[in-house]
Tab-separated table of C-alpha atoms and ligand atoms in Angstrom:
chain	number	residue	atom	x	y	z
A	234	MET	CA	11.736	35.730	-18.225
A	235	THR	CA	9.794	34.321	-16.026
A	236	LYS	CA	10.879	35.060	-11.600
A	237	ILE	CA	10.168	33.300	-9.036
A	238	SER	CA	8.425	35.245	-6.385
A	239	ASN	CA	7.956	32.077	-4.013
A	240	VAL	CA	9.020	29.098	-2.959
A	241	TYR	CA	6.744	27.208	-0.235
A	242	ALA	CA	7.035	23.571	0.743
A	243	ARG	CA	4.721	21.209	2.939
A	244	GLU	CA	5.004	18.514	4.813
A	245	VAL	CA	2.036	16.193	3.375
A	246	LEU	CA	1.088	12.067	3.571
A	247	ASP	CA	2.104	8.909	0.383
A	248	SER	CA	-0.232	6.593	-0.522
A	249	ARG	CA	1.258	4.768	2.435
A	250	GLY	CA	0.414	6.984	4.543
A	251	LYS	CA	3.761	8.801	5.368
A	252	PRO	CA	4.875	11.373	5.333
A	253	THR	CA	6.853	13.430	2.123
A	254	VAL	CA	7.324	16.688	0.292
A	255	GLU	CA	5.437	18.848	-1.867
A	256	VAL	CA	6.467	21.829	-3.212
A	257	GLU	CA	4.342	25.005	-4.070
A	258	ILE	CA	6.468	28.122	-6.522
A	259	THR	CA	5.179	31.138	-7.234
A	260	CYS	CA	5.915	33.073	-10.299
A	261	ASP	CA	6.118	37.080	-10.834
A	262	ASP	CA	3.242	36.694	-13.287
A	263	GLY	CA	0.611	34.242	-11.746
A	264	GLY	CA	2.168	31.055	-12.852
A	265	ILE	CA	1.642	28.714	-10.122
A	266	GLY	CA	2.854	25.348	-10.171
A	267	ARG	CA	3.269	22.293	-7.173
A	268	ALA	CA	4.922	18.612	-6.896
A	269	ILE	CA	4.595	15.967	-4.465
A	270	VAL	CA	7.390	13.833	-4.338
A	271	PRO	CA	7.247	9.773	-4.358
A	272	SER	CA	8.699	7.721	-2.378
A	273	GLY	CA	10.375	3.990	-2.736
A	274	ALA	CA	10.418	1.084	-1.186
A	275	SER	CA	12.644	-1.533	-2.975
A	276	THR	CA	15.708	1.231	-2.994
A	277	GLY	CA	18.675	1.336	-5.066
A	278	GLN	CA	22.069	1.539	-2.967
A	279	ALA	CA	23.119	4.641	-5.226
A	280	GLU	CA	19.586	6.334	-5.521
A	281	ALA	CA	19.344	10.052	-3.813
A	282	LEU	CA	19.357	10.050	-0.291
A	283	GLU	CA	15.812	10.707	1.074
A	284	LEU	CA	15.503	12.333	4.310
A	285	ARG	CA	13.845	11.895	7.115
A	286	ASP	CA	13.648	13.056	10.065
A	287	ALA	CA	13.821	10.530	12.312
A	288	SER	CA	12.280	11.525	15.625
A	289	ALA	CA	11.025	8.790	17.033
A	290	GLU	CA	8.173	10.710	18.389
A	291	ARG	CA	6.543	11.749	15.139
A	292	TYR	CA	5.828	9.440	12.166
A	293	ASP	CA	7.837	7.025	13.664
A	294	GLY	CA	10.871	8.618	13.149
A	295	GLN	CA	9.075	9.200	9.202
A	296	GLY	CA	8.727	12.523	9.452
A	297	VAL	CA	10.090	15.216	6.316
A	298	LEU	CA	10.790	18.457	8.450
A	299	GLN	CA	13.948	18.532	8.192
A	300	ALA	CA	13.858	18.502	4.419
A	301	VAL	CA	10.563	20.764	4.654
A	302	ALA	CA	12.992	23.720	6.387
A	303	ASN	CA	15.419	23.123	3.885
A	304	VAL	CA	13.215	23.839	1.053
A	305	ASN	CA	12.134	27.502	2.788
A	306	ASP	CA	15.226	28.238	4.318
A	307	VAL	CA	18.287	27.548	1.860
A	308	ILE	CA	16.954	26.805	-1.379
A	309	ALA	CA	13.878	29.167	-1.239
A	310	PRO	CA	16.060	32.200	-0.848
A	311	THR	CA	18.254	31.451	-3.501
A	312	LEU	CA	15.935	30.829	-6.162
A	313	LEU	CA	13.918	34.049	-6.023
A	314	SER	CA	14.097	36.852	-9.290
A	315	GLN	CA	15.373	33.287	-10.913
A	316	ASP	CA	13.961	32.466	-14.869
A	317	ALA	CA	11.331	29.397	-13.934
A	318	ALA	CA	11.160	28.671	-17.361
A	319	ASP	CA	15.459	27.934	-16.999
A	320	GLN	CA	15.068	25.212	-15.733
A	321	SER	CA	18.951	23.295	-16.022
A	322	ALA	CA	19.930	26.912	-14.437
A	323	ILE	CA	17.463	26.548	-11.749
A	324	ASP	CA	18.598	22.539	-10.983
A	325	SER	CA	22.162	23.880	-11.238
A	326	ILE	CA	21.584	26.336	-8.281
A	327	LEU	CA	20.164	23.639	-6.406
A	328	LEU	CA	23.386	21.194	-6.846
A	329	GLN	CA	25.660	23.811	-5.558
A	330	CYS	CA	22.784	23.603	-2.489
A	331	ASP	CA	23.232	20.706	-2.121
A	332	ASP	CA	26.684	18.463	-3.518
A	333	SER	CA	27.533	15.744	-2.212
A	334	PRO	CA	26.695	12.451	-3.943
A	335	GLN	CA	23.461	11.418	-3.481
A	336	LYS	CA	22.077	14.951	-2.088
A	337	SER	CA	22.249	13.953	1.526
A	338	GLN	CA	23.076	17.024	3.256
A	339	LEU	CA	19.171	19.131	1.513
A	340	GLY	CA	18.049	15.406	0.715
A	341	GLY	CA	17.032	14.404	-2.629
A	342	ASN	CA	13.590	14.442	-1.775
A	343	ALA	CA	13.751	18.830	-0.297
A	344	LEU	CA	15.529	19.136	-4.445
A	345	LEU	CA	13.685	16.832	-6.260
A	346	GLY	CA	9.798	18.476	-5.137
A	347	VAL	CA	11.867	22.172	-5.725
A	348	SER	CA	12.822	21.066	-9.324
A	349	LEU	CA	9.620	19.486	-9.840
A	350	ALA	CA	7.006	22.294	-9.101
A	351	THR	CA	9.740	25.163	-11.429
A	352	ALA	CA	8.959	22.981	-13.753
A	353	HIS	CA	5.094	23.401	-13.299
A	354	ALA	CA	4.775	27.308	-12.434
A	355	ALA	CA	7.003	28.096	-15.839
A	356	ALA	CA	4.288	25.709	-17.935
A	357	ALA	CA	1.107	27.613	-16.210
A	358	SER	CA	3.631	30.625	-16.469
A	359	LYS	CA	4.223	29.552	-20.659
A	360	ARG	CA	-0.012	28.655	-20.420
A	361	VAL	CA	1.119	25.209	-22.259
A	362	PRO	CA	0.687	22.129	-20.824
A	363	LEU	CA	3.580	20.481	-18.842
A	364	HIS	CA	4.164	17.659	-21.685
A	365	GLN	CA	4.798	20.643	-24.079
A	366	HIS	CA	7.166	21.880	-21.274
A	367	VAL	CA	9.068	18.697	-20.733
A	368	ASN	CA	9.516	18.577	-24.379
A	369	ASP	CA	11.246	21.912	-25.345
A	370	LEU	CA	13.118	21.337	-22.374
A	371	PHE	CA	14.552	17.979	-23.474
A	372	SER	CA	15.179	18.888	-26.923
A	373	ALA	CA	17.327	21.676	-25.496
A	374	THR	CA	19.153	18.696	-23.199
A	375	PRO	CA	23.282	19.002	-24.086
A	376	HIS	CA	24.678	15.821	-26.263
A	377	LEU	CA	20.307	14.601	-27.933
A	378	PRO	CA	21.349	14.704	-31.446
A	379	THR	CA	18.695	16.358	-33.515
A	380	SER	CA	17.829	14.210	-34.808
A	381	SER	CA	16.999	12.179	-31.925
A	382	THR	CA	14.763	15.046	-30.406
A	383	PRO	CA	11.477	13.080	-29.917
A	384	ARG	CA	7.385	14.370	-30.317
A	385	PRO	CA	5.429	14.304	-27.774
A	386	ALA	CA	4.136	10.858	-27.569
A	387	LEU	CA	2.172	8.345	-25.419
A	388	PRO	CA	4.218	5.967	-23.733
A	389	LEU	CA	2.637	2.287	-23.396
A	390	PRO	CA	1.743	1.458	-19.878
A	391	MET	CA	3.128	-1.317	-18.086
A	392	THR	CA	0.556	-2.351	-15.603
A	393	ASN	CA	1.241	-5.134	-12.404
A	394	MET	CA	-1.386	-7.552	-11.434
A	395	ILE	CA	0.095	-9.754	-9.381
A	396	SER	CA	2.894	-7.745	-6.218
A	397	GLY	CA	5.668	-10.129	-4.186
A	398	GLY	CA	8.608	-8.796	-2.623
A	399	LEU	CA	8.419	-6.355	-0.653
A	400	HIS	CA	5.105	-4.640	-2.005
A	401	ALA	CA	2.713	-7.736	-1.117
A	402	GLY	CA	4.961	-8.310	2.211
A	403	GLY	CA	7.001	-11.335	0.756
A	404	ASN	CA	4.467	-13.156	-0.497
A	405	LEU	CA	6.221	-14.119	-3.745
A	406	ASP	CA	10.063	-13.961	-4.278
A	407	PHE	CA	9.560	-11.321	-8.171
A	408	GLN	CA	8.501	-7.839	-7.143
A	409	ASP	CA	5.947	-7.555	-10.503
A	410	VAL	CA	4.070	-9.704	-12.824
A	411	LEU	CA	2.800	-7.272	-14.829
A	412	ILE	CA	1.080	-6.614	-18.191
A	413	MET	CA	1.443	-4.482	-21.687
A	414	SER	CA	-1.952	-4.530	-24.444
A	415	VAL	CA	0.365	-4.749	-27.535
A	416	GLY	CA	-2.229	-4.693	-29.724
A	417	ALA	CA	-4.133	-2.456	-28.568
A	418	SER	CA	-4.582	0.144	-31.635
A	419	ASP	CA	-4.983	3.248	-29.207
A	420	TYR	CA	-3.767	4.406	-25.007
A	421	ARG	CA	-8.080	4.420	-24.319
A	422	THR	CA	-8.612	0.705	-25.518
A	423	GLY	CA	-5.647	-0.254	-23.891
A	424	LEU	CA	-6.720	0.724	-20.851
A	425	GLU	CA	-9.553	-1.098	-21.269
A	426	TRP	CA	-8.215	-4.067	-22.082
A	427	ILE	CA	-5.865	-3.560	-18.989
A	428	VAL	CA	-8.661	-3.582	-16.382
A	429	ARG	CA	-11.096	-6.586	-18.582
A	430	VAL	CA	-7.750	-9.264	-17.237
A	431	TYR	CA	-6.829	-7.607	-14.140
A	432	ARG	CA	-11.299	-8.452	-13.778
A	433	ARG	CA	-10.441	-11.806	-14.698
A	434	LEU	CA	-7.530	-11.947	-12.386
A	435	GLY	CA	-9.474	-11.707	-9.230
A	436	GLU	CA	-12.387	-13.620	-10.676
A	437	LEU	CA	-9.182	-16.726	-11.244
A	438	LEU	CA	-7.359	-16.158	-7.768
A	439	CYS	CA	-10.477	-16.615	-6.090
A	440	ASP	CA	-11.653	-19.372	-7.183
A	441	ALA	CA	-8.826	-21.149	-7.053
A	442	GLY	CA	-8.793	-20.455	-3.805
A	443	PHE	CA	-6.446	-17.563	-3.522
A	444	GLU	CA	-6.976	-13.817	-2.312
A	445	GLY	CA	-8.510	-12.544	-5.405
A	446	ARG	CA	-9.358	-9.621	-3.355
A	447	LEU	CA	-7.116	-7.690	-1.349
A	448	VAL	CA	-3.816	-5.641	-3.512
A	449	GLY	CA	-0.101	-4.405	-2.250
A	450	ASP	CA	1.279	-0.855	-2.593
A	451	GLU	CA	0.828	-1.085	-6.144
A	452	GLY	CA	-2.603	-2.452	-6.337
A	453	GLY	CA	-1.709	-5.516	-7.449
A	454	TYR	CA	-3.799	-8.516	-5.815
A	455	GLY	CA	-0.886	-10.151	-3.916
A	456	PRO	CA	-1.892	-13.658	-3.472
A	457	ALA	CA	0.339	-16.187	-1.583
A	458	LEU	CA	0.552	-18.310	-4.802
A	459	GLY	CA	2.788	-21.709	-4.319
A	460	SER	CA	5.598	-19.798	-6.827
A	461	ASN	CA	6.490	-17.207	-9.180
A	462	ARG	CA	5.957	-19.122	-11.782
A	463	GLN	CA	2.293	-19.929	-11.016
A	464	ALA	CA	1.469	-15.852	-11.157
A	465	VAL	CA	2.928	-15.812	-14.262
A	466	GLU	CA	0.634	-18.288	-15.327
A	467	PHE	CA	-2.516	-16.737	-13.569
A	468	VAL	CA	-1.484	-14.292	-15.468
A	469	VAL	CA	-1.676	-15.634	-18.787
A	470	ARG	CA	-5.078	-17.191	-18.302
A	471	ALA	CA	-6.448	-14.345	-17.077
A	472	THR	CA	-5.667	-12.388	-20.799
A	473	GLU	CA	-7.396	-15.550	-21.847
A	474	ALA	CA	-10.247	-15.588	-20.265
A	475	ALA	CA	-10.518	-11.547	-20.702
A	476	LYS	CA	-10.531	-13.131	-24.697
A	477	LEU	CA	-7.464	-11.946	-25.201
A	478	ARG	CA	-3.843	-13.587	-27.335
A	479	PRO	CA	-1.568	-13.786	-25.064
A	480	GLY	CA	1.456	-12.816	-26.741
A	481	GLU	CA	0.063	-10.586	-29.520
A	482	ASP	CA	-2.791	-8.235	-27.725
A	483	VAL	CA	-0.965	-8.815	-24.545
A	484	THR	CA	2.512	-9.869	-23.129
A	485	ILE	CA	4.337	-9.879	-20.080
A	486	ALA	CA	6.572	-8.216	-18.114
A	487	LEU	CA	7.976	-9.077	-14.550
A	488	ASP	CA	9.861	-6.982	-11.946
A	489	VAL	CA	12.179	-9.436	-10.317
A	490	ALA	CA	13.938	-6.647	-8.344
A	491	ALA	CA	17.026	-9.391	-7.903
A	492	THR	CA	18.805	-7.015	-5.538
A	493	HIS	CA	16.315	-7.562	-2.689
A	494	PHE	CA	16.887	-11.341	-2.883
A	495	VAL	CA	20.528	-11.479	-3.838
A	496	GLN	CA	22.032	-12.412	-0.625
A	497	GLU	CA	26.203	-11.433	0.436
A	498	ASP	CA	27.505	-13.724	-1.455
A	499	GLY	CA	26.366	-13.289	-5.236
A	500	SER	CA	24.102	-15.841	-5.481
A	501	TYR	CA	20.085	-15.917	-5.276
A	502	ARG	CA	18.008	-17.407	-3.107
A	503	LEU	CA	14.112	-18.156	-4.754
A	504	VAL	CA	12.243	-18.948	-1.492
A	505	THR	CA	9.166	-19.586	-3.060
A	506	GLU	CA	10.868	-21.896	-5.553
A	507	GLN	CA	11.640	-24.961	-2.852
A	508	ASP	CA	14.245	-22.254	-1.359
A	509	THR	CA	16.498	-22.956	-3.943
A	510	THR	CA	19.660	-21.103	-4.093
A	511	LEU	CA	20.869	-20.479	-7.595
A	512	THR	CA	23.983	-18.596	-9.358
A	513	SER	CA	23.973	-15.425	-11.170
A	514	SER	CA	24.294	-17.718	-14.430
A	515	GLN	CA	22.025	-20.804	-13.367
A	516	MET	CA	19.547	-17.285	-12.425
A	517	THR	CA	19.694	-16.394	-16.382
A	518	ASP	CA	19.107	-20.084	-16.897
A	519	ARG	CA	15.690	-19.356	-15.203
A	520	LEU	CA	14.773	-16.290	-16.864
A	521	GLU	CA	15.875	-17.767	-20.033
A	522	GLU	CA	13.113	-21.191	-19.627
A	523	TRP	CA	10.511	-18.356	-18.730
A	524	VAL	CA	11.214	-16.061	-22.053
A	525	THR	CA	10.568	-19.522	-23.799
A	526	ASP	CA	7.685	-20.496	-21.788
A	527	PHE	CA	5.590	-17.525	-21.299
A	528	PRO	CA	5.026	-14.495	-23.759
A	529	ILE	CA	7.524	-12.335	-21.837
A	530	THR	CA	8.160	-9.063	-23.449
A	531	SER	CA	10.713	-7.216	-20.412
A	532	ILE	CA	11.793	-7.736	-17.831
A	533	GLU	CA	13.259	-5.373	-14.950
A	534	ASP	CA	16.180	-6.207	-12.567
A	535	GLY	CA	16.606	-9.819	-13.660
A	536	LEU	CA	19.973	-9.682	-11.722
A	537	ALA	CA	21.347	-7.463	-8.539
A	538	GLU	CA	22.496	-3.988	-8.687
A	539	GLU	CA	26.303	-4.862	-8.631
A	540	ASP	CA	25.612	-7.712	-10.690
A	541	TRP	CA	27.510	-6.199	-13.809
A	542	GLU	CA	29.094	-9.276	-14.634
A	543	GLY	CA	26.025	-11.530	-14.475
A	544	TRP	CA	23.947	-8.275	-16.260
A	545	ARG	CA	26.969	-8.196	-19.533
A	546	GLU	CA	26.201	-12.672	-19.418
A	547	MET	CA	22.353	-12.474	-18.869
A	548	THR	CA	22.675	-8.550	-21.928
A	549	LYS	CA	24.737	-11.151	-24.785
A	550	ARG	CA	21.836	-14.870	-24.044
A	551	LEU	CA	18.460	-12.597	-23.544
A	552	GLY	CA	19.347	-9.307	-25.751
A	553	ASP	CA	17.553	-10.330	-28.483
A	554	LYS	CA	15.109	-11.919	-27.188
A	555	THR	CA	13.149	-9.329	-24.341
A	556	ALA	CA	13.498	-5.735	-22.904
A	557	LEU	CA	15.847	-6.303	-20.489
A	558	VAL	CA	15.371	-3.212	-18.387
A	559	GLY	CA	17.535	-1.760	-15.213
A	560	ASP	CA	16.473	0.088	-11.816
A	561	ASP	CA	17.975	-0.075	-8.693
A	562	LEU	CA	21.129	-1.349	-11.489
A	563	PHE	CA	21.032	2.450	-12.951
A	564	THR	CA	19.050	4.839	-10.730
A	565	THR	CA	18.471	6.676	-13.079
A	566	ASN	CA	22.622	8.268	-12.790
A	567	GLU	CA	23.616	9.118	-15.748
A	568	SER	CA	27.470	7.794	-14.909
A	569	ARG	CA	25.741	3.976	-14.241
A	570	ILE	CA	24.028	4.782	-17.209
A	571	ARG	CA	27.116	5.524	-19.077
A	572	ARG	CA	29.567	2.314	-17.207
A	573	GLY	CA	26.355	0.011	-18.109
A	574	ILE	CA	26.658	1.280	-21.789
A	575	GLU	CA	30.515	0.564	-22.430
A	576	LEU	CA	29.553	-2.523	-21.107
A	577	GLY	CA	26.885	-4.315	-22.890
A	578	VAL	CA	24.905	-4.432	-19.896
A	579	GLY	CA	20.794	-3.931	-20.017
A	580	ASN	CA	18.968	-2.523	-23.026
A	581	ALA	CA	16.348	-0.466	-21.015
A	582	VAL	CA	16.173	2.007	-18.600
A	583	LEU	CA	14.305	2.335	-15.474
A	584	ILE	CA	13.427	6.762	-15.393
A	585	LYS	CA	12.282	7.299	-11.760
A	586	VAL	CA	12.392	11.139	-11.140
A	587	ASN	CA	13.016	10.598	-7.357
A	588	GLN	CA	16.406	8.368	-7.792
A	589	ILE	CA	18.274	11.131	-8.729
A	590	GLY	CA	16.897	14.029	-7.382
A	591	THR	CA	16.236	16.602	-9.536
A	592	LEU	CA	14.961	16.993	-13.798
A	593	THR	CA	17.198	18.493	-15.822
A	594	GLU	CA	19.875	14.993	-13.448
A	595	THR	CA	16.899	12.950	-15.145
A	596	PHE	CA	16.336	14.826	-18.853
A	597	CYS	CA	20.458	13.886	-18.812
A	598	ALA	CA	19.842	9.572	-18.017
A	599	ILE	CA	17.028	9.735	-20.818
A	600	SER	CA	19.590	11.280	-23.306
A	601	ALA	CA	22.476	9.228	-22.819
A	602	ALA	CA	20.515	6.101	-22.694
A	603	ARG	CA	18.151	7.291	-25.438
A	604	GLN	CA	21.165	8.053	-27.990
A	605	ALA	CA	22.430	4.049	-27.153
A	606	GLY	CA	19.351	2.917	-28.353
A	607	TYR	CA	18.498	1.611	-25.109
A	608	GLY	CA	15.165	1.821	-24.378
A	609	ILE	CA	12.969	4.182	-21.513
A	610	VAL	CA	10.366	3.549	-19.296
A	611	VAL	CA	9.538	6.108	-17.274
A	612	SER	CA	8.178	4.670	-13.023
A	613	ALA	CA	6.700	5.720	-10.051
A	614	ARG	CA	7.239	4.656	-6.971
A	615	SER	CA	5.967	2.076	-4.463
A	616	GLY	CA	5.118	5.343	-2.682
A	617	GLU	CA	2.970	7.626	-4.674
A	618	THR	CA	0.113	10.583	-4.382
A	619	GLU	CA	-1.980	12.735	-6.573
A	620	ASP	CA	0.731	13.918	-8.547
A	621	THR	CA	0.339	13.227	-11.941
A	622	THR	CA	4.208	14.672	-12.730
A	623	ILE	CA	5.529	11.107	-13.911
A	624	ALA	CA	2.566	11.083	-16.437
A	625	ASP	CA	3.283	14.435	-18.874
A	626	LEU	CA	7.212	14.056	-18.087
A	627	ALA	CA	6.378	10.072	-19.668
A	628	VAL	CA	5.075	11.842	-23.194
A	629	GLY	CA	7.729	14.401	-23.244
A	630	VAL	CA	10.626	12.667	-23.689
A	631	ALA	CA	8.597	10.180	-25.839
A	632	ALA	CA	9.042	6.776	-23.535
A	633	ASP	CA	8.406	4.192	-24.313
A	634	HIS	CA	5.849	2.802	-21.472
A	635	ILE	CA	5.795	4.004	-18.341
A	636	LYS	CA	5.187	1.433	-15.305
A	637	ILE	CA	2.088	3.068	-12.795
A	638	GLY	CA	1.568	0.248	-10.818
A	639	SER	CA	-1.593	-1.475	-11.067
A	640	ILE	CA	-4.602	-0.316	-12.251
A	641	VAL	CA	-6.909	0.195	-9.150
A	642	ARG	CA	-5.709	2.807	-6.464
A	643	SER	CA	-6.504	6.778	-7.184
A	644	GLU	CA	-2.441	7.146	-6.486
A	645	ARG	CA	-2.187	5.046	-10.083
A	646	LEU	CA	-5.211	6.151	-11.334
A	647	ALA	CA	-4.777	9.494	-11.464
A	648	LYS	CA	-1.859	9.291	-13.758
A	649	TYR	CA	-3.886	6.608	-15.992
A	650	ASN	CA	-6.521	9.070	-16.177
A	651	GLN	CA	-3.941	12.679	-16.999
A	652	LEU	CA	-2.838	9.810	-19.775
A	653	LEU	CA	-6.466	10.090	-20.753
A	654	ARG	CA	-6.570	13.632	-20.468
A	655	ILE	CA	-3.503	14.275	-22.574
A	656	ALA	CA	-4.599	11.349	-25.189
A	657	GLU	CA	-7.192	14.025	-26.672
A	658	SER	CA	-5.323	16.537	-27.307
A	659	LEU	CA	-2.058	14.984	-28.641
A	660	ARG	CA	-5.092	14.106	-31.184
B	282	PGA	P1	9.862	1.066	-5.726
B	282	PGA	O1	9.281	0.025	-6.609
B	282	PGA	O2	9.135	2.183	-5.234
B	282	PGA	O3	9.418	0.575	-4.393
B	282	PGA	O4	11.567	1.060	-5.443
B	282	PGA	C1	9.257	0.468	-7.763
B	282	PGA	C2	10.040	-0.582	-8.430
B	282	PGA	O5	10.988	-1.526	-7.924
B	282	PGA	O6	9.971	-0.986	-9.813
B	283	ZN	ZN1	11.929	-2.034	-10.156
């Protein structure tokens, strides 16, 4: 038993200069764990609440001193002398401390910081890498059939090249055009390919008179292009300029983030496509054209978070041609994922720890998805920090993909580099 002897939270800043919660947990055997909570901009309605102070005098109302106080004054006393290695017991205590549906009493940010720091502390006490500890914990997740207990494995990155939507000032309707180095023999090689395509893309954008130097929140370029289609065309051309074969060496993924341009009547307004308004079915037609015209192998949030019927039709029509990843749709929430599985909606799940708020609930979401044969994409948020927990999480649960953002900005590289270290240890 690894007894928790101290729990301490503080306010730190994320990659957008916005306050966030950092938690440190110390065990009586000297093991120390620390985690920093990320923060989204294009959030789903069903996500755990990010508690912010709302006092305009500090950080324009974005401070997290209340969430920090909730950790130090409310949560910490309940965890002293508890076993840090028993993650599910710790997370149950957290859920007793705040049993509201979206963790709105103490804040999902308060709970998640504690939950993740606990895993770090337990791994330090056991003297094993975090990904190994995560794998041990995940293997013990209830309902996970022994046959699908994964060994730690490196995920294939899905890397942002061009940013739009809420991450780059609304320059494009679609949020991300990403690439995957599907033909690379290993992680290190794939990383070099990604950087090469990124550099060629910057040059091509500049040559064509677009901004190919300034980057969006996740490090992707944020040019004011004429259409979403043009963004994909640039990425295909950059792949060729990098002497790589589109569709064989490198494929394209989209995060459409359609929740953020759906209108009240359920139609989809594409401002950068000659301000066209499409029904849900027409949106699927449009995506189908794209899948036919480009080497697209993954589409995230192609439709909005409550358009379950549209998602069902989209899955019937496109599900055997491409991965259909639910982000705002599933919000890493086991019950939403189970509903999706029942309805035949999507075939892959985006996993963001702060959408749900504890590590154990994250494992339950992953295990439900895995059992149904859904793909797993572990994802960062647009607001990130030097925290690298998700790299170890993705390896520990043997996720298919990891989506960290682009290949510049150190809050992104912290994770890519952690995966390089892990790659050496898995050899
Ligand atoms: P977010 O963006 O962190 O702003 O939600 C990431 C995504 O939509 O996948
Ligand atoms: Zn998304």
